[in-house]
Amino acid sequence: MNQVNPLHIGGLLVVVIIFLFFKLSGVKEELIEAKSEFAVSEALAVDLNALKSVYGDKKKIKKSLESILNHPSIKAAKLKIKREKKFMKISASSIDTKVLNTLMGKILNASFNITSLKIKRLSDTTASLEMEIKW
């Protein structure tokens, strides 16, 4: 009576193997899901790194903005420039449309974080401008 039946041991091994097979298939599905989540996270990290390299360098942004504002035709427009620690406000009560077009072409083609922009047409050749650029 104290002997173990080999059929019981074989049945137990079959049950254990079936249990491990189902557990392994569940783990495989979790691994596939984790890989897809990792790919999404990696793509997001690459995008954020690219955005940080474009918008994160404050010195580069300030330097390029200053070079745009020091352009001879834009400097002649006598813009009111208010420099703060985190942003710069550019305004003009009356600016020639050609100078405004030059300024907007240069600013919009660069990578600046423009938080507000108001342009109002005063006449055929003049307009008013209010713009805030953050860094």
CSV table of N, CA and C in Angstrom, one decimal, residues 2-134:
chain,number,residue,atom,x,y,z
A,2,ASN,N,2.1,1.2,0.4
A,2,ASN,CA,2.9,2.3,0.5
A,2,ASN,C,3.6,2.7,-0.8
A,3,GLN,N,3.4,1.9,-1.8
A,3,GLN,CA,4.0,2.1,-3.1
A,3,GLN,C,3.2,3.2,-3.9
A,4,VAL,N,3.9,4.0,-4.6
A,4,VAL,CA,3.3,5.0,-5.4
A,4,VAL,C,3.0,4.4,-6.8
A,5,ASN,N,1.9,4.6,-7.3
A,5,ASN,CA,1.5,4.1,-8.6
A,5,ASN,C,2.1,5.0,-9.7
A,6,PRO,N,2.8,4.3,-10.6
A,6,PRO,CA,3.5,5.1,-11.7
A,6,PRO,C,2.5,5.8,-12.6
A,7,LEU,N,1.3,5.4,-12.7
A,7,LEU,CA,0.2,6.1,-13.4
A,7,LEU,C,-0.1,7.4,-12.8
A,8,HIS,N,-0.1,7.5,-11.5
A,8,HIS,CA,-0.4,8.7,-10.8
A,8,HIS,C,0.7,9.7,-11.0
A,9,ILE,N,2.0,9.3,-11.0
A,9,ILE,CA,3.1,10.1,-11.3
A,9,ILE,C,3.0,10.6,-12.7
A,10,GLY,N,2.7,9.8,-13.7
A,10,GLY,CA,2.6,10.2,-15.1
A,10,GLY,C,1.4,11.2,-15.3
A,11,GLY,N,0.3,10.9,-14.6
A,11,GLY,CA,-0.8,11.9,-14.7
A,11,GLY,C,-0.5,13.2,-14.1
A,12,LEU,N,0.2,13.2,-13.0
A,12,LEU,CA,0.7,14.5,-12.4
A,12,LEU,C,1.6,15.2,-13.3
A,13,LEU,N,2.5,14.5,-13.9
A,13,LEU,CA,3.5,15.2,-14.9
A,13,LEU,C,2.7,15.8,-16.0
A,14,VAL,N,1.7,15.1,-16.6
A,14,VAL,CA,0.9,15.6,-17.7
A,14,VAL,C,0.2,16.9,-17.3
A,15,VAL,N,-0.4,16.8,-16.1
A,15,VAL,CA,-1.1,18.0,-15.6
A,15,VAL,C,-0.2,19.2,-15.4
A,16,VAL,N,1.0,18.9,-14.8
A,16,VAL,CA,2.0,20.0,-14.6
A,16,VAL,C,2.5,20.6,-16.0
A,17,ILE,N,2.7,19.7,-17.0
A,17,ILE,CA,3.1,20.2,-18.3
A,17,ILE,C,2.0,21.0,-19.0
A,18,ILE,N,0.8,20.6,-18.9
A,18,ILE,CA,-0.3,21.4,-19.4
A,18,ILE,C,-0.4,22.7,-18.7
A,19,PHE,N,-0.3,22.7,-17.4
A,19,PHE,CA,-0.4,24.0,-16.6
A,19,PHE,C,0.8,24.9,-17.1
A,20,LEU,N,2.0,24.4,-17.2
A,20,LEU,CA,3.1,25.2,-17.6
A,20,LEU,C,3.0,25.7,-19.0
A,21,PHE,N,2.4,24.9,-19.9
A,21,PHE,CA,2.1,25.3,-21.3
A,21,PHE,C,1.2,26.5,-21.3
A,22,PHE,N,0.1,26.5,-20.6
A,22,PHE,CA,-0.8,27.6,-20.6
A,22,PHE,C,-0.2,28.9,-19.9
A,23,LYS,N,0.6,28.6,-18.9
A,23,LYS,CA,1.2,29.7,-18.2
A,23,LYS,C,2.2,30.4,-19.2
A,24,LEU,N,3.0,29.5,-19.9
A,24,LEU,CA,3.9,30.1,-20.9
A,24,LEU,C,3.3,30.8,-22.0
A,25,SER,N,2.1,30.4,-22.5
A,25,SER,CA,1.4,31.2,-23.5
A,25,SER,C,1.0,32.5,-23.0
A,26,GLY,N,0.5,32.6,-21.8
A,26,GLY,CA,0.1,33.8,-21.2
A,26,GLY,C,1.3,34.8,-21.0
A,27,VAL,N,2.4,34.3,-20.6
A,27,VAL,CA,3.7,35.1,-20.5
A,27,VAL,C,4.1,35.6,-21.9
A,28,LYS,N,4.0,34.8,-22.9
A,28,LYS,CA,4.3,35.2,-24.3
A,28,LYS,C,3.5,36.4,-24.7
A,29,GLU,N,2.2,36.3,-24.4
A,29,GLU,CA,1.3,37.4,-24.8
A,29,GLU,C,1.7,38.7,-24.0
A,30,GLU,N,2.0,38.6,-22.7
A,30,GLU,CA,2.4,39.7,-22.0
A,30,GLU,C,3.7,40.3,-22.5
A,31,LEU,N,4.6,39.4,-23.0
A,31,LEU,CA,5.9,39.9,-23.6
A,31,LEU,C,5.6,40.7,-24.9
A,32,ILE,N,4.7,40.2,-25.7
A,32,ILE,CA,4.4,40.8,-26.9
A,32,ILE,C,3.8,42.2,-26.7
A,33,GLU,N,2.9,42.3,-25.7
A,33,GLU,CA,2.3,43.5,-25.3
A,33,GLU,C,3.3,44.5,-24.7
A,34,ALA,N,4.2,44.0,-23.9
A,34,ALA,CA,5.3,44.9,-23.4
A,34,ALA,C,6.2,45.4,-24.4
A,35,LYS,N,6.5,44.6,-25.5
A,35,LYS,CA,7.3,45.0,-26.6
A,35,LYS,C,6.6,46.1,-27.3
A,36,SER,N,5.3,46.0,-27.6
A,36,SER,CA,4.6,47.0,-28.3
A,36,SER,C,4.6,48.3,-27.5
A,37,GLU,N,4.3,48.2,-26.2
A,37,GLU,CA,4.4,49.4,-25.3
A,37,GLU,C,5.7,50.1,-25.3
A,38,PHE,N,6.8,49.2,-25.3
A,38,PHE,CA,8.1,49.8,-25.3
A,38,PHE,C,8.4,50.5,-26.6
A,39,ALA,N,7.9,50.0,-27.8
A,39,ALA,CA,8.1,50.6,-29.1
A,39,ALA,C,7.4,52.0,-29.1
A,40,VAL,N,6.2,52.1,-28.5
A,40,VAL,CA,5.5,53.3,-28.5
A,40,VAL,C,6.3,54.3,-27.6
A,41,SER,N,6.7,53.9,-26.4
A,41,SER,CA,7.5,54.7,-25.5
A,41,SER,C,8.8,55.2,-26.1
A,42,GLU,N,9.4,54.3,-26.8
A,42,GLU,CA,10.7,54.7,-27.5
A,42,GLU,C,10.5,55.8,-28.6
A,43,ALA,N,9.4,55.6,-29.3
A,43,ALA,CA,9.1,56.6,-30.4
A,43,ALA,C,8.8,57.9,-29.7
A,44,LEU,N,8.0,57.9,-28.6
A,44,LEU,CA,7.7,59.2,-27.9
A,44,LEU,C,9.0,59.8,-27.4
A,45,ALA,N,9.9,59.0,-26.8
A,45,ALA,CA,11.1,59.5,-26.3
A,45,ALA,C,12.0,60.2,-27.4
A,46,VAL,N,12.0,59.6,-28.5
A,46,VAL,CA,12.8,60.1,-29.7
A,46,VAL,C,12.2,61.5,-30.1
A,47,ASP,N,10.8,61.5,-30.2
A,47,ASP,CA,10.1,62.8,-30.5
A,47,ASP,C,10.4,63.9,-29.5
A,48,LEU,N,10.3,63.5,-28.2
A,48,LEU,CA,10.6,64.5,-27.2
A,48,LEU,C,12.0,65.0,-27.2
A,49,ASN,N,12.9,64.1,-27.5
A,49,ASN,CA,14.3,64.5,-27.5
A,49,ASN,C,14.6,65.5,-28.7
A,50,ALA,N,13.9,65.2,-29.8
A,50,ALA,CA,14.0,66.1,-31.0
A,50,ALA,C,13.4,67.4,-30.7
A,51,LEU,N,12.3,67.5,-30.0
A,51,LEU,CA,11.7,68.7,-29.6
A,51,LEU,C,12.5,69.5,-28.6
A,52,LYS,N,13.1,68.8,-27.7
A,52,LYS,CA,14.0,69.4,-26.7
A,52,LYS,C,15.2,70.0,-27.3
A,53,SER,N,15.8,69.3,-28.3
A,53,SER,CA,16.9,69.9,-29.0
A,53,SER,C,16.6,71.1,-29.8
A,54,VAL,N,15.4,71.2,-30.3
A,54,VAL,CA,14.9,72.4,-31.1
A,54,VAL,C,14.5,73.6,-30.1
A,55,TYR,N,13.7,73.3,-29.1
A,55,TYR,CA,13.1,74.3,-28.3
A,55,TYR,C,13.8,74.5,-26.9
A,56,GLY,N,14.7,73.6,-26.5
A,56,GLY,CA,15.2,73.6,-25.2
A,56,GLY,C,16.4,74.4,-25.0
A,57,ASP,N,17.2,74.8,-26.0
A,57,ASP,CA,18.4,75.6,-25.9
A,57,ASP,C,18.0,77.1,-25.9
A,58,LYS,N,17.9,77.6,-24.7
A,58,LYS,CA,17.5,79.0,-24.5
A,58,LYS,C,18.5,80.0,-25.1
A,59,LYS,N,19.8,79.7,-24.9
A,59,LYS,CA,20.8,80.6,-25.5
A,59,LYS,C,20.7,80.7,-27.0
A,60,LYS,N,20.5,79.5,-27.6
A,60,LYS,CA,20.4,79.5,-29.1
A,60,LYS,C,19.2,80.3,-29.6
A,61,ILE,N,18.1,80.1,-28.9
A,61,ILE,CA,16.9,80.8,-29.2
A,61,ILE,C,17.0,82.3,-29.1
A,62,LYS,N,17.6,82.7,-28.0
A,62,LYS,CA,17.8,84.1,-27.7
A,62,LYS,C,18.7,84.7,-28.8
A,63,LYS,N,19.8,84.0,-29.1
A,63,LYS,CA,20.8,84.5,-30.1
A,63,LYS,C,20.2,84.6,-31.5
A,64,SER,N,19.4,83.6,-31.9
A,64,SER,CA,18.8,83.7,-33.2
A,64,SER,C,17.7,84.8,-33.3
A,65,LEU,N,17.0,84.9,-32.2
A,65,LEU,CA,16.0,86.0,-32.1
A,65,LEU,C,16.6,87.4,-32.2
A,66,GLU,N,17.7,87.5,-31.5
A,66,GLU,CA,18.5,88.8,-31.5
A,66,GLU,C,19.0,89.1,-32.9
A,67,SER,N,19.5,88.1,-33.6
A,67,SER,CA,20.1,88.3,-34.9
A,67,SER,C,19.0,88.7,-35.9
A,68,ILE,N,17.8,88.1,-35.7
A,68,ILE,CA,16.6,88.5,-36.5
A,68,ILE,C,16.3,90.0,-36.3
A,69,LEU,N,16.2,90.3,-35.0
A,69,LEU,CA,15.8,91.7,-34.6
A,69,LEU,C,16.9,92.7,-35.0
A,70,ASN,N,18.1,92.3,-35.2
A,70,ASN,CA,19.2,93.2,-35.5
A,70,ASN,C,19.4,93.3,-37.0
A,71,HIS,N,18.5,92.7,-37.8
A,71,HIS,CA,18.5,92.8,-39.3
A,71,HIS,C,18.2,94.3,-39.6
A,72,PRO,N,19.0,94.9,-40.5
A,72,PRO,CA,18.9,96.3,-40.8
A,72,PRO,C,17.5,96.9,-41.1
A,73,SER,N,16.7,96.1,-41.9
A,73,SER,CA,15.4,96.6,-42.2
A,73,SER,C,14.4,96.5,-41.0
A,74,ILE,N,14.6,95.5,-40.2
A,74,ILE,CA,13.8,95.3,-39.0
A,74,ILE,C,14.2,96.3,-37.9
A,75,LYS,N,15.4,96.5,-37.8
A,75,LYS,CA,15.9,97.5,-36.8
A,75,LYS,C,15.4,98.9,-37.1
A,76,ALA,N,15.3,99.2,-38.3
A,76,ALA,CA,14.8,100.6,-38.7
A,76,ALA,C,13.3,100.7,-38.4
A,77,ALA,N,12.6,99.7,-38.1
A,77,ALA,CA,11.2,99.8,-37.8
A,77,ALA,C,10.9,100.3,-36.4
A,78,LYS,N,12.0,100.3,-35.6
A,78,LYS,CA,11.9,100.8,-34.2
A,78,LYS,C,10.8,100.0,-33.4
A,79,LEU,N,11.0,98.8,-33.3
A,79,LEU,CA,10.1,97.9,-32.5
A,79,LEU,C,10.3,98.1,-31.1
A,80,LYS,N,9.2,98.0,-30.3
A,80,LYS,CA,9.3,98.0,-28.8
A,80,LYS,C,9.6,96.6,-28.4
A,81,ILE,N,10.7,96.4,-27.8
A,81,ILE,CA,11.1,95.0,-27.4
A,81,ILE,C,11.2,95.0,-25.9
A,82,LYS,N,10.5,94.2,-25.2
A,82,LYS,CA,10.5,94.0,-23.8
A,82,LYS,C,11.1,92.6,-23.5
A,83,ARG,N,12.2,92.6,-22.9
A,83,ARG,CA,12.9,91.3,-22.5
A,83,ARG,C,12.6,91.0,-21.1
A,84,GLU,N,12.1,89.8,-20.9
A,84,GLU,CA,11.9,89.2,-19.5
A,84,GLU,C,12.8,88.0,-19.4
A,85,LYS,N,12.7,87.4,-18.2
A,85,LYS,CA,13.5,86.2,-17.9
A,85,LYS,C,13.0,85.0,-18.8
A,86,LYS,N,11.7,84.8,-19.0
A,86,LYS,CA,11.2,83.7,-19.7
A,86,LYS,C,10.6,84.0,-21.0
A,87,PHE,N,10.5,85.2,-21.4
A,87,PHE,CA,9.9,85.5,-22.7
A,87,PHE,C,10.3,86.9,-23.2
A,88,MET,N,10.0,87.2,-24.4
A,88,MET,CA,10.3,88.5,-25.0
A,88,MET,C,9.0,89.0,-25.7
A,89,LYS,N,8.6,90.2,-25.4
A,89,LYS,CA,7.5,90.8,-26.1
A,89,LYS,C,7.9,91.8,-27.1
A,90,ILE,N,7.4,91.6,-28.3
A,90,ILE,CA,7.8,92.5,-29.4
A,90,ILE,C,6.5,93.2,-29.8
A,91,SER,N,6.5,94.6,-29.9
A,91,SER,CA,5.3,95.3,-30.3
A,91,SER,C,5.7,96.5,-31.1
A,92,ALA,N,4.7,96.9,-31.9
A,92,ALA,CA,4.8,98.1,-32.7
A,92,ALA,C,3.4,98.7,-32.9
A,93,SER,N,3.2,100.0,-32.7
A,93,SER,CA,1.9,100.5,-32.9
A,93,SER,C,1.7,100.8,-34.4
A,94,SER,N,2.7,101.0,-35.1
A,94,SER,CA,2.6,101.2,-36.5
A,94,SER,C,3.9,100.7,-37.2
A,95,ILE,N,3.8,99.7,-38.1
A,95,ILE,CA,4.9,99.1,-38.7
A,95,ILE,C,4.6,98.9,-40.2
A,96,ASP,N,5.5,99.2,-41.1
A,96,ASP,CA,5.3,99.0,-42.5
A,96,ASP,C,5.1,97.6,-42.8
A,97,THR,N,4.2,97.3,-43.8
A,97,THR,CA,3.8,95.9,-44.1
A,97,THR,C,5.0,95.1,-44.7
A,98,LYS,N,5.9,95.8,-45.4
A,98,LYS,CA,7.0,95.1,-46.0
A,98,LYS,C,8.0,94.6,-44.9
A,99,VAL,N,8.2,95.5,-43.9
A,99,VAL,CA,9.0,95.1,-42.8
A,99,VAL,C,8.4,94.0,-41.9
A,100,LEU,N,7.1,94.2,-41.7
A,100,LEU,CA,6.3,93.1,-41.0
A,100,LEU,C,6.4,91.8,-41.7
A,101,ASN,N,6.3,91.8,-43.0
A,101,ASN,CA,6.4,90.6,-43.8
A,101,ASN,C,7.8,90.0,-43.7
A,102,THR,N,8.8,90.8,-43.7
A,102,THR,CA,10.2,90.3,-43.5
A,102,THR,C,10.3,89.7,-42.1
A,103,LEU,N,9.9,90.4,-41.1
A,103,LEU,CA,10.0,89.9,-39.7
A,103,LEU,C,9.2,88.6,-39.5
A,104,MET,N,8.0,88.6,-40.0
A,104,MET,CA,7.2,87.3,-39.8
A,104,MET,C,7.8,86.2,-40.6
A,105,GLY,N,8.3,86.4,-41.8
A,105,GLY,CA,8.9,85.4,-42.6
A,105,GLY,C,10.1,84.8,-41.9
A,106,LYS,N,10.9,85.6,-41.2
A,106,LYS,CA,12.1,85.1,-40.5
A,106,LYS,C,11.7,84.4,-39.2
A,107,ILE,N,10.7,84.9,-38.5
A,107,ILE,CA,10.3,84.3,-37.2
A,107,ILE,C,9.6,83.0,-37.4
A,108,LEU,N,8.7,83.0,-38.4
A,108,LEU,CA,7.9,81.8,-38.6
A,108,LEU,C,8.7,80.7,-39.2
A,109,ASN,N,9.7,81.0,-39.9
A,109,ASN,CA,10.6,79.9,-40.5
A,109,ASN,C,11.6,79.4,-39.5
A,110,ALA,N,11.7,80.0,-38.4
A,110,ALA,CA,12.6,79.5,-37.3
A,110,ALA,C,11.8,78.8,-36.3
A,111,SER,N,12.4,78.1,-35.4
A,111,SER,CA,11.7,77.4,-34.4
A,111,SER,C,11.6,78.2,-33.1
A,112,PHE,N,10.5,79.0,-32.9
A,112,PHE,CA,10.3,79.7,-31.7
A,112,PHE,C,8.9,79.3,-31.2
A,113,ASN,N,8.8,79.4,-29.9
A,113,ASN,CA,7.6,79.1,-29.2
A,113,ASN,C,6.8,80.5,-29.1
A,114,ILE,N,6.0,80.7,-30.1
A,114,ILE,CA,5.2,82.0,-30.1
A,114,ILE,C,3.9,81.7,-29.3
A,115,THR,N,3.8,82.4,-28.2
A,115,THR,CA,2.6,82.2,-27.3
A,115,THR,C,1.4,83.1,-27.7
A,116,SER,N,1.7,84.3,-28.2
A,116,SER,CA,0.6,85.2,-28.7
A,116,SER,C,1.1,86.0,-29.8
A,117,LEU,N,0.2,86.2,-30.8
A,117,LEU,CA,0.5,87.0,-32.0
A,117,LEU,C,-0.7,87.7,-32.4
A,118,LYS,N,-0.6,89.1,-32.4
A,118,LYS,CA,-1.8,89.9,-32.8
A,118,LYS,C,-1.3,90.9,-33.9
A,119,ILE,N,-1.8,90.8,-35.0
A,119,ILE,CA,-1.5,91.7,-36.1
A,119,ILE,C,-2.8,92.4,-36.6
A,120,LYS,N,-2.8,93.7,-36.6
A,120,LYS,CA,-4.0,94.4,-37.0
A,120,LYS,C,-3.7,95.4,-38.1
A,121,ARG,N,-4.4,95.3,-39.1
A,121,ARG,CA,-4.2,96.2,-40.3
A,121,ARG,C,-4.7,97.5,-40.0
A,122,LEU,N,-3.9,98.5,-40.1
A,122,LEU,CA,-4.2,99.9,-39.9
A,122,LEU,C,-4.6,100.6,-41.2
A,123,SER,N,-3.8,100.4,-42.2
A,123,SER,CA,-4.0,100.9,-43.6
A,123,SER,C,-3.4,99.9,-44.6
A,124,ASP,N,-3.4,100.4,-45.8
A,124,ASP,CA,-2.8,99.5,-46.9
A,124,ASP,C,-1.3,99.2,-46.7
A,125,THR,N,-0.6,100.2,-46.0
A,125,THR,CA,0.8,100.0,-45.9
A,125,THR,C,1.3,99.9,-44.5
A,126,THR,N,0.4,100.0,-43.5
A,126,THR,CA,0.8,99.9,-42.1
A,126,THR,C,0.0,98.9,-41.3
A,127,ALA,N,0.5,98.4,-40.2
A,127,ALA,CA,-0.2,97.5,-39.4
A,127,ALA,C,0.4,97.6,-37.9
A,128,SER,N,-0.4,97.1,-37.0
A,128,SER,CA,0.2,97.1,-35.6
A,128,SER,C,0.5,95.6,-35.3
A,129,LEU,N,1.4,95.5,-34.4
A,129,LEU,CA,2.0,94.1,-34.0
A,129,LEU,C,2.1,94.0,-32.5
A,130,GLU,N,1.7,92.8,-32.0
A,130,GLU,CA,2.0,92.4,-30.7
A,130,GLU,C,2.3,90.9,-30.7
A,131,MET,N,3.5,90.6,-30.2
A,131,MET,CA,3.9,89.2,-30.2
A,131,MET,C,4.7,88.9,-29.0
A,132,GLU,N,4.5,87.6,-28.5
A,132,GLU,CA,5.2,87.2,-27.3
A,132,GLU,C,5.9,85.8,-27.6
A,133,ILE,N,7.1,85.7,-27.4
A,133,ILE,CA,7.9,84.5,-27.7
A,133,ILE,C,8.5,84.0,-26.3
A,134,LYS,N,8.2,82.8,-26.0
A,134,LYS,CA,8.7,82.2,-24.8
A,134,LYS,C,9.9,81.3,-25.1
